Coordinates of C-alpha atoms in Angstrom, one line a residue:
Chain K
X1 CA 111.6 110.9 109.9
X2 CA 110.0 107.5 110.2
X3 CA 108.5 105.8 113.2
X4 CA 111.9 104.4 114.3
X5 CA 113.2 108.0 114.4
X6 CA 115.4 107.4 111.3
X7 CA 116.0 110.2 108.9
X8 CA 115.2 109.1 105.3
X9 CA 115.7 110.7 102.0
X10 CA 112.6 110.2 99.9
X11 CA 111.1 111.3 96.6
X12 CA 107.9 113.3 96.4
X13 CA 106.0 114.4 93.4
X14 CA 106.5 118.0 92.3
X15 CA 103.4 119.7 91.0
X16 CA 104.1 122.6 88.5
X17 CA 101.5 125.0 87.5
X18 CA 100.8 125.3 83.8
X19 CA 98.5 128.1 82.6
X20 CA 96.7 127.2 79.4
X21 CA 96.1 130.1 76.9
X22 CA 94.0 129.4 73.8
X23 CA 94.4 132.1 71.1
X24 CA 95.9 134.3 73.8
X25 CA 92.8 133.9 76.1
X26 CA 93.6 132.5 79.6
X27 CA 91.5 129.3 80.1
X28 CA 92.7 127.5 83.1
X29 CA 95.7 126.6 85.2
X30 CA 96.5 122.9 85.5
X31 CA 98.8 121.4 88.2
X32 CA 100.9 118.7 86.7
X33 CA 104.1 116.7 87.2
X34 CA 105.0 118.2 83.8
X35 CA 106.3 115.2 81.9
X36 CA 104.0 115.6 78.9
X37 CA 102.6 119.1 78.8
X38 CA 101.6 119.2 75.2
X39 CA 99.6 115.9 75.4
X40 CA 98.1 117.2 78.6
X41 CA 96.9 120.5 77.1
X42 CA 95.5 118.8 73.9
X43 CA 93.8 116.1 75.9
X44 CA 92.4 118.7 78.3
X45 CA 90.9 120.6 75.3
X46 CA 89.6 117.4 73.8
X47 CA 88.0 116.0 77.0
X48 CA 86.5 119.3 77.9
X49 CA 85.0 119.1 74.4
X50 CA 86.3 122.6 73.5
X51 CA 87.8 121.3 70.3
X52 CA 86.5 118.5 68.0
X53 CA 89.5 117.5 66.1
X54 CA 93.3 117.8 66.5
X55 CA 93.3 119.5 63.1
X56 CA 91.7 122.5 64.7
X57 CA 95.0 123.0 66.5
X58 CA 97.7 125.0 64.8
X59 CA 100.3 124.8 67.5
X60 CA 101.0 124.2 71.2
X61 CA 104.0 125.9 72.7
X62 CA 105.0 125.2 76.3
X63 CA 107.3 127.6 78.2
X64 CA 108.2 126.3 81.6
X65 CA 110.0 129.6 82.4
X66 CA 106.7 131.2 82.9
X67 CA 104.6 128.0 83.4
X68 CA 102.5 128.7 80.3
X69 CA 101.1 126.6 77.4
X70 CA 100.0 128.7 74.4
X71 CA 97.6 127.0 72.1
X72 CA 96.8 128.5 68.7
X73 CA 93.8 127.2 66.9
X74 CA 92.9 127.5 63.2
X75 CA 89.3 128.7 63.8
X76 CA 88.9 129.7 67.4
X77 CA 86.8 127.9 70.0
X78 CA 83.1 128.3 69.3
X79 CA 81.1 130.0 72.0
X80 CA 84.0 129.9 74.4
X81 CA 82.5 132.4 76.8
X82 CA 79.3 130.5 77.2
X83 CA 81.0 127.0 77.2
X84 CA 83.5 127.9 80.0
X85 CA 80.9 129.8 82.0
X86 CA 79.1 127.2 84.0
X87 CA 81.2 126.1 86.9
X88 CA 80.3 122.5 87.9
X89 CA 82.7 121.1 90.5
X90 CA 82.3 117.4 90.1
X91 CA 83.6 114.5 92.0
X92 CA 87.2 113.6 91.1
X93 CA 88.4 113.9 94.6
X94 CA 85.5 116.2 95.4
X95 CA 86.3 118.8 92.9
X96 CA 86.8 118.6 89.2
X97 CA 85.6 120.8 86.3
X98 CA 83.4 119.9 83.4
X99 CA 82.2 122.7 81.1
X100 CA 78.5 122.5 80.7
X101 CA 76.1 120.7 78.4
X102 CA 77.8 117.3 78.4
X103 CA 75.0 114.8 78.7
X104 CA 73.5 115.6 75.3
X105 CA 76.8 115.1 73.6
X106 CA 77.5 112.0 75.5
X107 CA 74.3 110.2 74.6
X108 CA 75.4 110.6 70.9
X109 CA 78.5 108.6 71.4
X110 CA 78.7 105.1 69.8
X111 CA 81.4 102.9 71.3
X112 CA 83.3 100.5 69.1
X113 CA 82.8 96.7 69.2
X114 CA 85.0 95.3 71.9
X115 CA 85.5 92.0 73.6
X116 CA 88.0 91.6 76.3
X117 CA 88.9 88.1 77.5
X118 CA 89.4 87.4 81.2
X119 CA 93.0 86.4 80.3
X120 CA 93.6 89.7 78.6
X121 CA 92.2 91.5 81.6
X122 CA 94.7 89.7 83.8
X123 CA 97.4 90.7 81.2
X124 CA 96.5 94.2 81.7
X125 CA 96.6 94.1 85.4
X126 CA 99.9 92.2 85.4
X127 CA 101.4 94.7 82.9
X128 CA 100.6 97.5 85.4
X129 CA 102.1 95.6 88.3
X130 CA 105.3 95.1 86.3
X131 CA 105.4 98.7 85.3
X132 CA 105.0 99.9 88.8
X133 CA 107.6 97.5 90.2
X134 CA 110.1 98.2 87.4
X135 CA 110.0 102.0 87.1
X136 CA 110.4 104.2 90.1
X137 CA 107.3 106.2 90.7
X138 CA 107.1 109.8 91.7
X139 CA 105.0 108.4 94.5
X140 CA 101.6 109.8 95.6
X141 CA 100.5 110.1 92.0
X142 CA 97.9 108.5 89.8
X143 CA 98.7 106.2 87.0
X144 CA 96.8 105.7 83.9
X145 CA 97.5 103.5 80.9
X146 CA 96.1 102.8 77.4
X147 CA 96.2 99.2 76.1
X148 CA 95.3 97.4 72.9
X149 CA 94.2 94.0 74.3
X150 CA 96.9 93.3 76.9
X151 CA 99.6 95.3 75.1
X152 CA 100.4 98.5 76.9
X153 CA 100.7 101.5 74.4
X154 CA 101.4 104.2 77.0
X155 CA 101.7 104.7 80.7
X156 CA 101.3 108.1 82.2
X157 CA 101.6 109.3 85.8
X158 CA 100.5 112.6 87.1
X159 CA 99.5 114.2 90.4
X160 CA 95.9 113.8 89.4
X161 CA 94.1 111.1 87.5
X162 CA 92.2 113.7 85.5
X163 CA 95.5 115.0 84.1
X164 CA 96.7 111.5 83.5
X165 CA 93.7 110.5 81.4
X166 CA 93.8 113.8 79.6
X167 CA 97.4 113.3 78.8
X168 CA 96.5 109.9 77.2
X169 CA 93.8 111.6 75.3
X170 CA 96.2 114.1 73.9
X171 CA 98.6 111.4 72.9
X172 CA 96.0 109.5 71.1
X173 CA 94.9 112.7 69.3
X174 CA 98.5 113.6 68.3
X175 CA 99.1 110.0 67.1
X176 CA 95.8 109.7 65.2
X177 CA 94.7 106.6 67.1
X178 CA 91.5 105.5 65.5
X179 CA 89.6 103.6 68.2
X180 CA 86.7 102.9 65.8
X181 CA 89.0 100.9 63.7
X182 CA 90.2 98.6 66.3
X183 CA 90.0 94.8 66.1
X184 CA 87.1 93.9 68.5
X185 CA 89.2 91.0 70.0
X186 CA 92.1 93.4 70.8
X187 CA 90.1 96.2 72.2
X188 CA 91.4 99.5 73.4
X189 CA 91.3 99.4 77.3
X190 CA 92.0 102.2 79.8
X191 CA 93.5 101.3 83.1
X192 CA 93.4 103.9 85.9
X193 CA 94.4 103.8 89.6
X194 CA 91.7 106.3 90.3
X195 CA 88.0 105.6 90.9
X196 CA 85.5 105.1 88.1
X197 CA 83.6 108.4 88.6
X198 CA 81.2 109.9 86.1
X199 CA 84.0 112.0 84.6
X200 CA 86.3 109.1 84.1
X201 CA 83.6 107.2 82.4
X202 CA 82.7 110.1 80.2
X203 CA 86.2 110.8 79.1
X204 CA 86.7 107.2 78.3
X205 CA 83.6 107.1 76.1
X206 CA 84.6 110.4 74.4
X207 CA 87.9 108.8 73.6
X208 CA 86.2 105.8 72.0
X209 CA 87.5 103.4 74.6
X210 CA 84.8 100.8 75.5
X211 CA 86.6 99.1 78.4
X212 CA 87.8 100.8 81.5
X213 CA 89.7 99.0 84.3
X214 CA 90.5 100.3 87.8
X215 CA 92.0 99.0 90.9
X216 CA 89.4 101.2 92.7
X217 CA 85.7 101.2 92.9
X218 CA 82.8 102.9 91.0
X219 CA 80.4 105.6 92.0
X220 CA 76.7 105.6 91.2
X221 CA 76.9 108.3 88.6
X222 CA 79.8 106.6 87.0
X223 CA 77.8 103.4 87.0
X224 CA 74.6 104.9 85.6
X225 CA 76.5 106.6 82.8
X226 CA 78.6 103.5 81.9
X227 CA 75.4 101.4 81.8
X228 CA 73.7 103.9 79.5
X229 CA 76.7 103.9 77.2
X230 CA 77.2 100.1 77.2
X231 CA 80.7 100.8 78.5
X232 CA 82.4 97.9 80.2
X233 CA 83.5 99.1 83.6
X234 CA 85.7 96.8 85.7
X235 CA 86.8 97.8 89.2
X236 CA 88.7 96.4 92.2
X237 CA 91.0 94.8 89.8
X238 CA 94.0 93.5 91.7
X239 CA 95.7 90.1 91.2
X240 CA 92.9 87.8 90.0
X241 CA 90.0 89.7 91.6
X242 CA 87.8 92.1 89.9
X243 CA 84.2 93.3 89.7
X244 CA 82.6 93.9 86.3
X245 CA 79.9 96.5 87.1
X246 CA 78.5 97.2 83.5
X247 CA 78.9 96.2 80.0
X248 CA 79.3 92.5 80.9
X249 CA 78.7 91.5 77.3
X250 CA 82.1 93.0 76.5
X251 CA 83.9 90.7 78.9
X252 CA 84.5 87.1 77.9
X253 CA 84.5 85.5 81.4
X254 CA 86.7 82.6 82.2
X255 CA 86.2 81.8 85.9
X256 CA 88.6 78.8 85.7
X257 CA 91.4 81.4 85.6
X258 CA 90.3 83.0 88.8
X259 CA 91.9 80.5 91.2
X260 CA 90.2 78.9 94.2
X261 CA 86.8 80.2 95.3
X262 CA 86.9 81.4 98.8
X263 CA 83.7 81.8 100.9
X264 CA 83.9 85.5 101.7
X265 CA 82.8 87.6 98.8
X266 CA 84.6 90.9 99.3
X267 CA 83.4 94.4 98.3
Chain O
X1 CA 80.0 89.8 88.4
X2 CA 83.3 88.8 89.9
X3 CA 86.2 86.9 88.6
X4 CA 84.5 83.6 89.5
X5 CA 81.5 84.6 87.4
X6 CA 79.4 85.1 90.5
X7 CA 76.8 87.8 90.6
X8 CA 77.1 89.9 93.7
X9 CA 75.0 92.7 95.2
X10 CA 77.3 95.5 96.3
X11 CA 76.9 99.0 97.5
X12 CA 78.4 102.0 95.7
X13 CA 78.5 105.6 96.6
X14 CA 75.8 107.8 95.2
X15 CA 76.9 111.4 94.3
X16 CA 74.2 114.0 94.3
X17 CA 74.6 117.4 92.9
X18 CA 74.1 120.3 95.2
X19 CA 74.1 123.8 93.7
X20 CA 75.2 126.4 96.1
X21 CA 73.5 129.8 95.9
X22 CA 74.8 132.7 98.1
X23 CA 72.3 135.6 98.4
X24 CA 70.6 134.2 95.3
X25 CA 73.7 134.1 93.2
X26 CA 74.8 130.8 91.9
X27 CA 78.3 130.0 93.0
X28 CA 79.2 126.4 92.3
X29 CA 77.8 122.9 92.1
X30 CA 79.3 120.4 94.4
X31 CA 78.9 116.6 94.1
X32 CA 78.4 115.0 97.4
X33 CA 77.2 111.8 99.2
X34 CA 74.9 114.3 100.8
X35 CA 75.1 113.2 104.4
X36 CA 75.9 116.7 105.8
X37 CA 75.0 119.3 103.2
X38 CA 74.8 122.3 105.6
X39 CA 78.3 121.7 107.1
X40 CA 79.6 121.1 103.5
X41 CA 78.3 124.3 102.2
X42 CA 79.5 126.4 105.2
X43 CA 82.9 124.6 105.2
X44 CA 83.2 125.2 101.5
X45 CA 82.6 129.0 101.9
X46 CA 85.0 129.0 104.9
X47 CA 87.8 127.1 103.1
X48 CA 87.4 129.2 99.9
X49 CA 87.8 132.2 102.2
X50 CA 84.7 133.8 100.9
X51 CA 83.4 134.4 104.4
X52 CA 85.4 135.1 107.5
X53 CA 83.2 134.1 110.3
X54 CA 80.1 132.0 110.7
X55 CA 78.4 135.0 112.1
X56 CA 78.3 136.4 108.6
X57 CA 75.8 133.6 107.7
X58 CA 72.2 134.2 108.4
X59 CA 70.8 131.0 107.1
X60 CA 71.6 127.8 105.1
X61 CA 68.6 126.1 103.5
X62 CA 69.0 122.8 101.7
X63 CA 66.4 121.5 99.3
X64 CA 67.2 118.0 97.9
X65 CA 64.1 118.1 95.6
X66 CA 66.0 120.6 93.4
X67 CA 69.5 119.9 94.6
X68 CA 70.0 123.3 96.0
X69 CA 71.5 125.0 99.0
X70 CA 70.6 128.6 99.6
X71 CA 72.9 130.6 101.8
X72 CA 71.8 134.0 103.1
X73 CA 74.5 136.2 104.4
X74 CA 74.1 139.3 106.7
X75 CA 76.5 141.5 104.6
X76 CA 77.1 139.8 101.3
X77 CA 80.4 138.4 100.1
X78 CA 82.9 141.2 99.4
X79 CA 84.2 141.5 95.9
X80 CA 82.5 138.3 94.9
X81 CA 83.0 138.8 91.1
X82 CA 86.7 139.3 91.4
X83 CA 87.2 136.6 94.0
X84 CA 85.5 133.9 92.1
X85 CA 86.9 135.0 88.7
X86 CA 90.3 133.3 88.6
X87 CA 90.0 129.7 87.8
X88 CA 92.8 127.8 89.1
X89 CA 92.4 124.0 88.7
X90 CA 94.7 122.6 91.3
X91 CA 95.7 119.1 92.2
X92 CA 93.2 117.2 94.3
X93 CA 92.9 114.4 91.8
X94 CA 94.0 116.7 89.1
X95 CA 91.4 119.3 89.5
X96 CA 90.2 121.2 92.3
X97 CA 89.3 124.9 92.6
X98 CA 90.8 127.6 94.9
X99 CA 89.6 131.1 94.5
X100 CA 92.6 133.4 93.9
X101 CA 94.9 135.4 96.1
X102 CA 95.5 132.6 98.7
X103 CA 99.2 132.7 99.5
X104 CA 99.1 136.2 101.1
X105 CA 96.4 135.2 103.4
X106 CA 98.0 131.9 104.2
X107 CA 101.3 133.5 105.3
X108 CA 99.4 135.4 107.9
X109 CA 98.2 132.3 109.6
X110 CA 99.7 131.5 113.1
X111 CA 99.1 127.9 114.1
X112 CA 98.4 127.0 117.7
X113 CA 100.9 125.3 120.0
X114 CA 100.6 121.5 119.5
X115 CA 102.5 118.5 120.5
X116 CA 101.4 115.0 119.4
X117 CA 103.0 112.1 121.1
X118 CA 103.8 109.0 119.0
X119 CA 101.4 107.0 121.2
X120 CA 98.6 109.5 120.4
X121 CA 99.4 109.2 116.6
X122 CA 99.0 105.4 116.9
X123 CA 95.7 106.1 118.8
X124 CA 94.5 108.2 115.8
X125 CA 95.4 105.6 113.2
X126 CA 93.8 102.9 115.3
X127 CA 90.6 104.8 115.8
X128 CA 90.3 105.2 112.0
X129 CA 91.0 101.5 111.6
X130 CA 88.2 100.6 114.0
X131 CA 85.8 103.2 112.4
X132 CA 86.4 101.7 109.1
X133 CA 85.9 98.1 110.2
X134 CA 82.9 98.9 112.3
X135 CA 80.8 101.0 110.1
X136 CA 79.9 100.0 106.6
X137 CA 81.5 102.4 104.2
X138 CA 79.8 103.6 101.1
X139 CA 82.9 102.3 99.4
X140 CA 85.1 104.2 96.9
X141 CA 84.9 107.3 99.1
X142 CA 87.3 109.4 101.0
X143 CA 87.3 109.7 104.8
X144 CA 88.4 112.5 106.9
X145 CA 88.3 112.9 110.7
X146 CA 89.0 115.5 113.3
X147 CA 90.6 114.5 116.6
X148 CA 91.6 116.1 119.7
X149 CA 94.6 114.1 120.8
X150 CA 93.6 110.6 120.0
X151 CA 89.9 111.2 120.7
X152 CA 87.8 111.3 117.5
X153 CA 85.4 114.1 117.4
X154 CA 83.9 113.6 114.0
X155 CA 84.4 111.2 111.0
X156 CA 83.1 112.2 107.6
X157 CA 83.0 110.4 104.4
X158 CA 82.3 111.8 100.9
X159 CA 83.0 111.0 97.3
X160 CA 85.8 113.5 97.4
X161 CA 88.3 114.4 100.1
X162 CA 87.8 118.2 99.5
X163 CA 84.2 117.8 100.3
X164 CA 85.1 115.7 103.4
X165 CA 87.5 118.2 104.8
X166 CA 85.1 121.1 104.0
X167 CA 82.4 119.3 105.8
X168 CA 84.6 119.0 108.9
X169 CA 85.4 122.8 108.6
X170 CA 81.7 123.5 108.4
X171 CA 81.0 121.4 111.5
X172 CA 83.8 123.2 113.4
X173 CA 82.3 126.5 112.5
X174 CA 78.8 125.6 113.5
X175 CA 80.1 124.3 116.8
X176 CA 82.3 127.2 117.5
X177 CA 85.4 125.0 117.8
X178 CA 88.3 127.2 119.0
X179 CA 91.4 125.7 117.9
X180 CA 93.5 128.4 119.3
X181 CA 92.3 127.5 122.8
X182 CA 93.3 123.9 122.6
X183 CA 95.5 122.2 125.2
X184 CA 98.9 121.8 123.4
X185 CA 99.2 118.3 124.7
X186 CA 95.7 117.3 123.2
X187 CA 96.2 119.0 119.9
X188 CA 93.6 119.1 117.1
X189 CA 94.6 116.6 114.4
X190 CA 93.2 116.0 111.0
X191 CA 93.2 112.6 109.5
X192 CA 92.6 112.1 105.8
X193 CA 92.6 109.1 103.5
X194 CA 93.6 111.5 100.7
X195 CA 97.0 112.8 99.7
X196 CA 98.7 115.8 101.5
X197 CA 98.5 118.2 98.7
X198 CA 98.8 122.0 98.8
X199 CA 95.1 122.4 99.1
X200 CA 94.7 120.0 102.0
X201 CA 97.6 121.6 103.9
X202 CA 96.2 125.1 103.3
X203 CA 92.7 124.1 104.4
X204 CA 94.1 122.5 107.6
X205 CA 96.1 125.7 108.4
X206 CA 93.1 127.9 107.8
X207 CA 91.1 125.7 110.2
X208 CA 93.8 126.1 112.8
X209 CA 94.8 122.5 112.9
X210 CA 98.6 122.1 113.2
X211 CA 98.9 118.4 112.7
X212 CA 97.7 116.5 109.6
X213 CA 97.9 112.7 109.2
X214 CA 97.3 110.8 106.1
X215 CA 97.6 107.2 105.0
X216 CA 98.9 108.5 101.7
X217 CA 101.9 110.6 100.7
X218 CA 102.7 114.3 100.2
X219 CA 103.3 116.4 97.2
X220 CA 106.1 118.9 96.9
X221 CA 103.8 121.9 97.0
X222 CA 102.0 120.4 100.0
X223 CA 105.4 119.9 101.6
X224 CA 106.7 123.4 100.9
X225 CA 103.6 125.1 102.3
X226 CA 103.5 122.8 105.3
X227 CA 107.2 123.6 106.0
X228 CA 106.5 127.3 105.7
X229 CA 103.7 127.2 108.1
X230 CA 105.3 125.0 110.6
X231 CA 102.5 122.5 110.2
X232 CA 103.2 118.9 111.1
X233 CA 102.5 116.8 108.1
X234 CA 102.6 113.0 108.7
X235 CA 102.0 110.6 105.8
X236 CA 102.1 106.9 104.9
X237 CA 100.5 106.3 108.4
X238 CA 99.3 102.7 108.6
X239 CA 99.8 100.4 111.5
X240 CA 103.0 101.5 113.1
X241 CA 104.6 103.0 110.0
X242 CA 104.6 106.7 109.2
X243 CA 106.7 109.4 107.8
X244 CA 106.9 112.8 109.4
X245 CA 107.7 115.2 106.6
X246 CA 107.5 118.6 108.3
X247 CA 106.9 120.2 111.6
X248 CA 108.9 117.5 113.4
X249 CA 109.1 119.7 116.5
X250 CA 105.3 119.0 116.9
X251 CA 105.8 115.3 117.2
X252 CA 107.1 113.7 120.3
X253 CA 108.8 110.7 118.9
X254 CA 108.9 107.4 120.7
X255 CA 110.7 104.9 118.4
X256 CA 110.4 102.2 121.0
X257 CA 106.7 102.0 120.2
X258 CA 107.5 101.3 116.5
X259 CA 108.2 97.7 116.8
X260 CA 111.2 95.8 115.3
X261 CA 113.4 97.6 112.9
X262 CA 113.6 95.9 109.5
X263 CA 116.3 96.5 107.1
X264 CA 114.3 97.8 104.1
X265 CA 113.3 101.4 104.5
X266 CA 110.2 101.8 102.3
X267 CA 109.0 104.9 100.5

């Protein structure tokens, strides 16, 4: 019922629980819209750094009847007990989960060369706008997309932005996307509707994507990590507005495209 | 740097890690803005249903030097191993954590009598608007507030909405807020900037708050649980617009306050 007392039929997103088993061992239960469960599961394992290469995976079988995804690996997950033991509940929306020992591995990441022109950034933001106005959204969900320059390669929605970005990671793995080999002038770019938190920045770096764009803001930890990695983090991206927080050298600014300069400098 | 190439000094939220120990046993690490760590810790324990009453707590000591909160209980947490074993990563923004066995306990909850008038709902939404325009926000954070009727009792911001609502729960516990004794015409109301997911609905019910208002939408699981509990879930609340999804009997509608009826019925 709305404010006028009218009864309306609306769509709301349906979360489905998907329990992930790796070599018959229960790992975690994810809540997802369920559009791309195999990519989600693979991407989850990748982004939690439990597996290093998609070649380690023999099979992924999803059975929605029981809400289970069974992953078979070729060699097992090393030190799985230890690596899934430490429960850190990180930000996300107050609670996320990152299995321990991450900063050491993160520091070792070398991002590819990447230069995004301001015009390409506007292309990215516009592509998202078109996507959202063209395709009926499940509503109350987070969207995430992978671009090469301003060309959208994949758009994913899920009830949570962690799932959305993990799904992209899984797709990239399945499709052998080599981010190191990209043309620096057509860089890989992530777009997310969610905030640029430490976890989003880390996942992006792990996936070899040097430019992350969000319509939301950034947190201090996300900022610190992005700065350390030299990742280009751009937030508050709507219409022509944006704030480039870190990695400015990866953005080819073109202020003339920004339209008239108004006095009030917003947040 | 913004789109005009201008350098701006902005504020971003700083997450700080807070490791919670209960009777010297490490439980979880929360990431928080850190404004109200004691309330957050107490509320976390309450909403995870690890303790039943604030009287079970002897002390909460927070030491920011080491990012630790030490909780001492009078009788220990029953079956702590078992109850913290099952790792369900629920929605939130894709990942949250709810220690097992919740639906049985949830079904037993009886919400208090509560009737919110449409005018009071508008008072709530307006109070939030004033709060946000009056007090400089940390930016990129979630806000949560507890109201009695349209009177704001507490407003909390944190990097995640789970932390924000847990902090409110902790404050209510510390202050012995008896939601069962409330005047039905001045009901307790939660306001959240986050989505009405299953976890948010469950937490609200556990805290004895029968009306939840969000500027965002609802998910199917949040909807199902709210319907089962008879909780009044109101989303998309901005200006005069809102959608009452469940518990309509708890809302005293007054469509005449809604302003002119336009043809397009939005999502």
